[in-house]
Structure formats: C-alpha cells, structure tokens
Amino acid sequence: MKILFIGNSYTFDNSLAKMFEALANENGKEVSAFSVAPGGRELLDYEKRDEATIELEGLISENLFDVCFIQEESTMPMKAYDRFEKGVKIILEMLGEKAKRVILFNTWGRKEGCPETLPEYGWTNESMTMGLWEGYSKAAQKFGLSISAVGLNFFEINTNHKDIDLYNEDLAHPSYKGSCLACMTHYYTVFGEPPASTSTLKLSAKETEIFKNTICKKHK
C-alpha cells in the first residue's frame, strides 16, 4: 500500500509520513509512505515550476497511490478559502488517476497564547479550530473527498487533557505527541479502526488510551 503526504511543516515535523508508515507496518498493513512537505508551502504554490512541484510530479508519475493526504497552509482554509479551494483543485489535477483515495488533513487551531495569528485576526483556539474544520468540510463536499479530523481531536485533547502538550514552543506546530495524535487519526481514517499496537509511538499507556478514545468518539 502506497500513501502520499502533501503538506508543509505540519506534515514534515516529527517525520509524520514515516511515523505513519511505521505504525501501519507494526499493525500488519504493509505501507510505504512518501512525502513532499516544504516549510510554509501553500497548495497554490504548486502552480509554480519549482523544486517541490518537480519532486511531486516525479512521485506521481512513478507511483499509483492508494491514499493521498493533502494538508494546506495552517490558516488558509479559514483566512482565504478561495485560495485553498483552488489549491486543492490544482493537486487533484496533478494526481489525476494516480491516487485511489484523497483525504484532506484537517489541521488545528493555534494554542491560546500564541503571539501570532490569534491576536492578529481576533481568533481563539476554538474559533480557529472550527473555522478550519468548516473550510476543510466545504472543500471535501465540493470535491467528494474524505477528511482526517486531526484538528477536532487536537481541540478535544487540548481542552480536556491539558497535561498532554500537543504543541511545540511556538504554540502552533505539533510537538512529538501532537504528531502522534495526527498519525493515529490518519490511521483510523484510512483503516476504519484504531491501531491495535502502538509501540512505535513513544506514548504512555494513559496517553495512548486517551488518544484512541478521542479518535473513536469523533468517528462514531
């Protein structure tokens, strides 16, 4: 099974694609993961003939992917939906028939106290979470795509389990545990069940249980 991740630093940090590959293989899924995730990149940037576009075109030409995750710049689905929608359309046109299933990677709101974005736009962690979800949901409906509800799961954990820090020091990018939550959410989205074994993720038994319960609740 081949899985492609298209995104930026939210996908690149903590090697999310390889984390997913290891978790899937631990659970007997035989997955090979590929990733194109330059920092700060918007989906609309793939209109340009730059290094990342050429890399992505090469992967698409050489492979037939079972799943492709698409992750947009972290504010765009809320701040500039039309740009986001156009970017998704560009990626879908690039993929053509080379991805059997396409999933939008719904990202999370900034953590309260983040010095950027929240005060600039008057957003809160909750309003940003829900605004991003609305943007991803609208695009998913328009193009007939699935959504991996990572952002909603972030909000649930950040609100109800504050001892588990999902964010790194900038209060925007994912900590290792944040990437683990994204990975487990993606796993559930692809395979329709939580991973039975999670030894490749360096989480405590309590954290693993909380993550699984949160993810399963969101998928009921």
mmCIF file of C-alpha atoms in Angstrom:
data_model
loop_
_atom_site.group_PDB
_atom_site.id
_atom_site.type_symbol
_atom_site.label_atom_id
_atom_site.label_comp_id
_atom_site.label_asym_id
_atom_site.label_seq_id
_atom_site.Cartn_x
_atom_site.Cartn_y
_atom_site.Cartn_z
ATOM 1 C CA MET A 1 0.000 0.000 0.000
ATOM 2 C CA LYS A 2 1.444 3.371 -1.050
ATOM 3 C CA ILE A 3 0.486 6.558 0.759
ATOM 4 C CA LEU A 4 1.472 10.089 -0.278
ATOM 5 C CA PHE A 5 1.556 13.051 2.101
ATOM 6 C CA ILE A 6 1.434 16.553 0.581
ATOM 7 C CA GLY A 7 1.800 19.425 3.042
ATOM 8 C CA ASN A 8 4.269 21.686 4.794
ATOM 9 C CA SER A 9 5.978 21.798 8.195
ATOM 10 C CA TYR A 10 2.890 20.434 9.967
ATOM 11 C CA THR A 11 3.461 17.249 7.956
ATOM 12 C CA PHE A 12 7.269 17.450 7.906
ATOM 13 C CA ASP A 13 7.778 17.929 11.659
ATOM 14 C CA ASN A 14 8.483 14.699 13.538
ATOM 15 C CA SER A 15 8.503 12.850 10.184
ATOM 16 C CA LEU A 16 4.755 12.233 10.182
ATOM 17 C CA ALA A 17 4.802 10.181 6.971
ATOM 18 C CA LYS A 18 7.436 7.778 8.291
ATOM 19 C CA MET A 19 5.701 7.701 11.678
ATOM 20 C CA PHE A 20 2.519 6.595 9.892
ATOM 21 C CA GLU A 21 4.435 4.021 7.847
ATOM 22 C CA ALA A 22 5.976 2.511 10.990
ATOM 23 C CA LEU A 23 2.646 2.408 12.841
ATOM 24 C CA ALA A 24 0.848 0.820 9.898
ATOM 25 C CA ASN A 25 3.558 -1.789 9.367
ATOM 26 C CA GLU A 26 3.564 -2.578 13.093
ATOM 27 C CA ASN A 27 -0.104 -3.448 12.627
ATOM 28 C CA GLY A 28 0.481 -5.644 9.575
ATOM 29 C CA LYS A 29 -0.626 -3.179 6.887
ATOM 30 C CA GLU A 30 2.485 -3.207 4.630
ATOM 31 C CA VAL A 31 2.608 0.523 3.904
ATOM 32 C CA SER A 32 5.198 2.621 2.080
ATOM 33 C CA ALA A 33 4.839 6.353 2.750
ATOM 34 C CA PHE A 34 6.090 9.240 0.615
ATOM 35 C CA SER A 35 6.096 12.927 1.478
ATOM 36 C CA VAL A 36 6.520 16.343 -0.137
ATOM 37 C CA ALA A 37 6.294 18.913 2.659
ATOM 38 C CA PRO A 38 8.401 22.091 2.346
ATOM 39 C CA GLY A 39 8.018 24.564 5.204
ATOM 40 C CA GLY A 40 5.416 27.300 4.777
ATOM 41 C CA ARG A 41 4.095 25.983 1.497
ATOM 42 C CA GLU A 42 0.563 26.624 0.243
ATOM 43 C CA LEU A 43 -1.153 24.196 -2.099
ATOM 44 C CA LEU A 44 -1.460 27.035 -4.603
ATOM 45 C CA ASP A 45 2.357 27.135 -4.773
ATOM 46 C CA TYR A 46 2.190 24.019 -6.959
ATOM 47 C CA GLU A 47 1.253 26.309 -9.834
ATOM 48 C CA LYS A 48 4.957 27.228 -9.850
ATOM 49 C CA ARG A 49 7.584 25.080 -11.565
ATOM 50 C CA ASP A 50 9.869 24.910 -8.556
ATOM 51 C CA GLU A 51 11.779 22.114 -6.835
ATOM 52 C CA ALA A 52 8.828 20.884 -4.761
ATOM 53 C CA THR A 53 6.495 20.810 -7.763
ATOM 54 C CA ILE A 54 9.029 18.849 -9.792
ATOM 55 C CA GLU A 55 9.532 16.424 -6.884
ATOM 56 C CA LEU A 56 5.784 15.885 -6.553
ATOM 57 C CA GLU A 57 5.332 15.406 -10.292
ATOM 58 C CA GLY A 58 8.069 12.776 -10.215
ATOM 59 C CA LEU A 59 6.441 10.825 -7.395
ATOM 60 C CA ILE A 60 3.063 10.940 -9.114
ATOM 61 C CA SER A 61 4.474 9.786 -12.452
ATOM 62 C CA GLU A 62 6.330 6.853 -10.876
ATOM 63 C CA ASN A 63 3.658 5.563 -8.479
ATOM 64 C CA LEU A 64 -0.002 4.642 -8.115
ATOM 65 C CA PHE A 65 -1.022 5.719 -4.615
ATOM 66 C CA ASP A 66 -3.709 4.020 -2.577
ATOM 67 C CA VAL A 67 -4.146 7.144 -0.445
ATOM 68 C CA CYS A 68 -3.033 10.766 -0.700
ATOM 69 C CA PHE A 69 -3.266 13.163 2.254
ATOM 70 C CA ILE A 70 -3.480 16.875 1.398
ATOM 71 C CA GLN A 71 -2.550 19.432 4.072
ATOM 72 C CA GLU A 72 -2.949 23.150 3.378
ATOM 73 C CA GLU A 73 -1.066 26.067 4.961
ATOM 74 C CA SER A 74 -2.344 26.324 8.514
ATOM 75 C CA THR A 75 -4.590 29.405 8.168
ATOM 76 C CA MET A 76 -5.644 29.322 4.519
ATOM 77 C CA PRO A 77 -8.895 27.287 4.710
ATOM 78 C CA MET A 78 -10.232 29.915 7.127
ATOM 79 C CA LYS A 79 -8.417 33.093 6.060
ATOM 80 C CA ALA A 80 -8.639 32.708 2.281
ATOM 81 C CA TYR A 81 -10.942 29.820 1.406
ATOM 82 C CA ASP A 82 -10.953 30.535 -2.336
ATOM 83 C CA ARG A 83 -7.154 30.168 -2.476
ATOM 84 C CA PHE A 84 -7.428 26.914 -0.544
ATOM 85 C CA GLU A 85 -10.103 25.521 -2.849
ATOM 86 C CA LYS A 86 -8.085 26.467 -5.910
ATOM 87 C CA GLY A 87 -5.029 24.786 -4.367
ATOM 88 C CA VAL A 88 -6.934 21.557 -3.736
ATOM 89 C CA LYS A 89 -8.131 21.619 -7.344
ATOM 90 C CA ILE A 90 -4.541 22.009 -8.568
ATOM 91 C CA ILE A 91 -3.388 18.992 -6.534
ATOM 92 C CA LEU A 92 -6.305 16.872 -7.735
ATOM 93 C CA GLU A 93 -5.466 17.761 -11.334
ATOM 94 C CA MET A 94 -1.820 16.817 -10.724
ATOM 95 C CA LEU A 95 -2.859 13.494 -9.207
ATOM 96 C CA GLY A 96 -5.278 12.624 -11.986
ATOM 97 C CA GLU A 97 -5.980 8.904 -11.686
ATOM 98 C CA LYS A 98 -2.796 8.225 -9.684
ATOM 99 C CA ALA A 99 -4.456 8.270 -6.232
ATOM 100 C CA LYS A 100 -7.321 5.916 -5.438
ATOM 101 C CA ARG A 101 -8.436 7.914 -2.406
ATOM 102 C CA VAL A 102 -7.709 11.516 -1.403
ATOM 103 C CA ILE A 103 -8.053 12.686 2.204
ATOM 104 C CA LEU A 104 -7.888 16.263 3.454
ATOM 105 C CA PHE A 105 -5.685 16.624 6.551
ATOM 106 C CA ASN A 106 -7.731 18.964 8.761
ATOM 107 C CA THR A 107 -5.203 20.883 10.864
ATOM 108 C CA TRP A 108 -5.657 22.515 14.271
ATOM 109 C CA GLY A 109 -6.094 25.950 15.777
ATOM 110 C CA ARG A 110 -3.174 27.722 17.401
ATOM 111 C CA LYS A 111 -2.850 27.189 21.137
ATOM 112 C CA GLU A 112 -4.044 30.037 23.366
ATOM 113 C CA GLY A 113 -1.151 32.426 23.999
ATOM 114 C CA CYS A 114 0.291 32.048 20.503
ATOM 115 C CA PRO A 115 1.743 35.512 19.732
ATOM 116 C CA GLU A 116 0.956 35.222 16.030
ATOM 117 C CA THR A 117 -2.323 34.652 14.167
ATOM 118 C CA LEU A 118 -4.736 34.544 17.120
ATOM 119 C CA PRO A 119 -4.341 38.230 18.127
ATOM 120 C CA GLU A 120 -3.837 39.297 14.505
ATOM 121 C CA TYR A 121 -7.239 38.006 13.396
ATOM 122 C CA GLY A 122 -9.072 38.053 16.716
ATOM 123 C CA TRP A 123 -9.339 34.269 16.730
ATOM 124 C CA THR A 124 -9.342 31.898 19.696
ATOM 125 C CA ASN A 125 -8.160 28.305 19.730
ATOM 126 C CA GLU A 126 -11.783 27.206 19.462
ATOM 127 C CA SER A 127 -12.855 29.640 16.732
ATOM 128 C CA MET A 128 -9.779 28.813 14.651
ATOM 129 C CA THR A 129 -10.363 25.078 15.114
ATOM 130 C CA MET A 130 -13.962 25.349 13.972
ATOM 131 C CA GLY A 131 -13.183 27.769 11.150
ATOM 132 C CA LEU A 132 -10.573 25.406 9.730
ATOM 133 C CA TRP A 133 -12.976 22.478 10.075
ATOM 134 C CA GLU A 134 -15.635 24.393 8.164
ATOM 135 C CA GLY A 135 -13.175 25.194 5.378
ATOM 136 C CA TYR A 136 -11.951 21.617 5.056
ATOM 137 C CA SER A 137 -15.529 20.302 5.199
ATOM 138 C CA LYS A 138 -16.638 22.664 2.434
ATOM 139 C CA ALA A 139 -13.783 21.567 0.170
ATOM 140 C CA ALA A 140 -14.369 17.894 0.963
ATOM 141 C CA GLN A 141 -18.007 18.242 -0.014
ATOM 142 C CA LYS A 142 -17.191 20.119 -3.219
ATOM 143 C CA PHE A 143 -14.617 17.605 -4.446
ATOM 144 C CA GLY A 144 -16.031 14.415 -2.901
ATOM 145 C CA LEU A 145 -13.098 13.827 -0.547
ATOM 146 C CA SER A 146 -12.675 12.385 2.946
ATOM 147 C CA ILE A 147 -11.370 14.339 5.942
ATOM 148 C CA SER A 148 -8.952 13.255 8.659
ATOM 149 C CA ALA A 149 -10.274 15.222 11.651
ATOM 150 C CA VAL A 150 -6.938 15.891 13.335
ATOM 151 C CA GLY A 151 -7.885 19.459 14.242
ATOM 152 C CA LEU A 152 -11.029 18.408 16.101
ATOM 153 C CA ASN A 153 -9.061 15.792 18.025
ATOM 154 C CA PHE A 154 -6.409 18.394 18.913
ATOM 155 C CA PHE A 155 -9.138 20.623 20.323
ATOM 156 C CA GLU A 156 -10.638 17.791 22.360
ATOM 157 C CA ILE A 157 -7.300 16.822 23.923
ATOM 158 C CA ASN A 158 -6.087 20.402 24.410
ATOM 159 C CA THR A 159 -9.359 21.306 26.151
ATOM 160 C CA ASN A 160 -9.869 18.248 28.344
ATOM 161 C CA HIS A 161 -6.347 16.885 28.900
ATOM 162 C CA LYS A 162 -4.121 19.916 29.384
ATOM 163 C CA ASP A 163 -1.339 17.767 30.851
ATOM 164 C CA ILE A 164 -0.760 16.373 27.341
ATOM 165 C CA ASP A 165 1.054 19.065 25.364
ATOM 166 C CA LEU A 166 0.316 18.717 21.659
ATOM 167 C CA TYR A 167 2.168 21.894 20.637
ATOM 168 C CA ASN A 168 5.827 22.812 20.431
ATOM 169 C CA GLU A 169 7.248 26.023 21.876
ATOM 170 C CA ASP A 170 5.740 28.292 19.202
ATOM 171 C CA LEU A 171 2.207 27.137 20.195
ATOM 172 C CA ALA A 172 1.455 26.419 16.541
ATOM 173 C CA HIS A 173 3.485 23.468 15.252
ATOM 174 C CA PRO A 174 2.960 19.963 16.624
ATOM 175 C CA SER A 175 5.015 18.502 19.421
ATOM 176 C CA TYR A 176 6.000 14.860 19.095
ATOM 177 C CA LYS A 177 2.790 13.910 20.907
ATOM 178 C CA GLY A 178 0.805 16.171 18.594
ATOM 179 C CA SER A 179 2.208 14.338 15.589
ATOM 180 C CA CYS A 180 1.361 11.021 17.273
ATOM 181 C CA LEU A 181 -2.254 12.167 17.576
ATOM 182 C CA ALA A 182 -2.268 13.173 13.904
ATOM 183 C CA CYS A 183 -0.753 9.816 12.982
ATOM 184 C CA MET A 184 -3.342 7.824 14.921
ATOM 185 C CA THR A 185 -6.164 9.923 13.474
ATOM 186 C CA HIS A 186 -4.862 9.302 9.954
ATOM 187 C CA TYR A 187 -4.613 5.579 10.726
ATOM 188 C CA TYR A 188 -8.263 5.465 11.802
ATOM 189 C CA THR A 189 -9.313 7.476 8.738
ATOM 190 C CA VAL A 190 -7.544 5.089 6.361
ATOM 191 C CA PHE A 191 -8.257 1.748 8.017
ATOM 192 C CA GLY A 192 -11.533 2.394 9.861
ATOM 193 C CA GLU A 193 -10.225 1.273 13.242
ATOM 194 C CA PRO A 194 -7.656 2.426 15.807
ATOM 195 C CA PRO A 195 -4.237 0.759 15.752
ATOM 196 C CA ALA A 196 -4.180 -2.330 17.957
ATOM 197 C CA SER A 197 -0.464 -1.917 18.644
ATOM 198 C CA THR A 198 1.317 1.416 19.144
ATOM 199 C CA SER A 199 4.798 0.517 20.364
ATOM 200 C CA THR A 200 6.428 2.573 17.577
ATOM 201 C CA LEU A 201 4.831 5.686 19.131
ATOM 202 C CA LYS A 202 6.617 6.726 22.308
ATOM 203 C CA LEU A 203 3.483 7.414 24.313
ATOM 204 C CA SER A 204 2.478 6.315 27.786
ATOM 205 C CA ALA A 205 -0.305 3.769 28.156
ATOM 206 C CA LYS A 206 -2.560 6.525 29.522
ATOM 207 C CA GLU A 207 -1.839 8.855 26.596
ATOM 208 C CA THR A 208 -2.464 6.070 24.102
ATOM 209 C CA GLU A 209 -5.807 5.245 25.712
ATOM 210 C CA ILE A 210 -6.883 8.908 25.727
ATOM 211 C CA PHE A 211 -5.897 9.330 22.075
ATOM 212 C CA LYS A 212 -7.736 6.179 20.996
ATOM 213 C CA ASN A 213 -10.874 7.079 22.936
ATOM 214 C CA THR A 214 -10.900 10.596 21.498
ATOM 215 C CA ILE A 215 -10.408 9.411 17.924
ATOM 216 C CA CYS A 216 -13.053 6.695 18.183
ATOM 217 C CA LYS A 217 -15.549 9.123 19.723
ATOM 218 C CA LYS A 218 -15.101 11.545 16.824
ATOM 219 C CA HIS A 219 -15.746 8.750 14.323
ATOM 220 C CA LYS A 220 -18.976 7.451 15.879
#
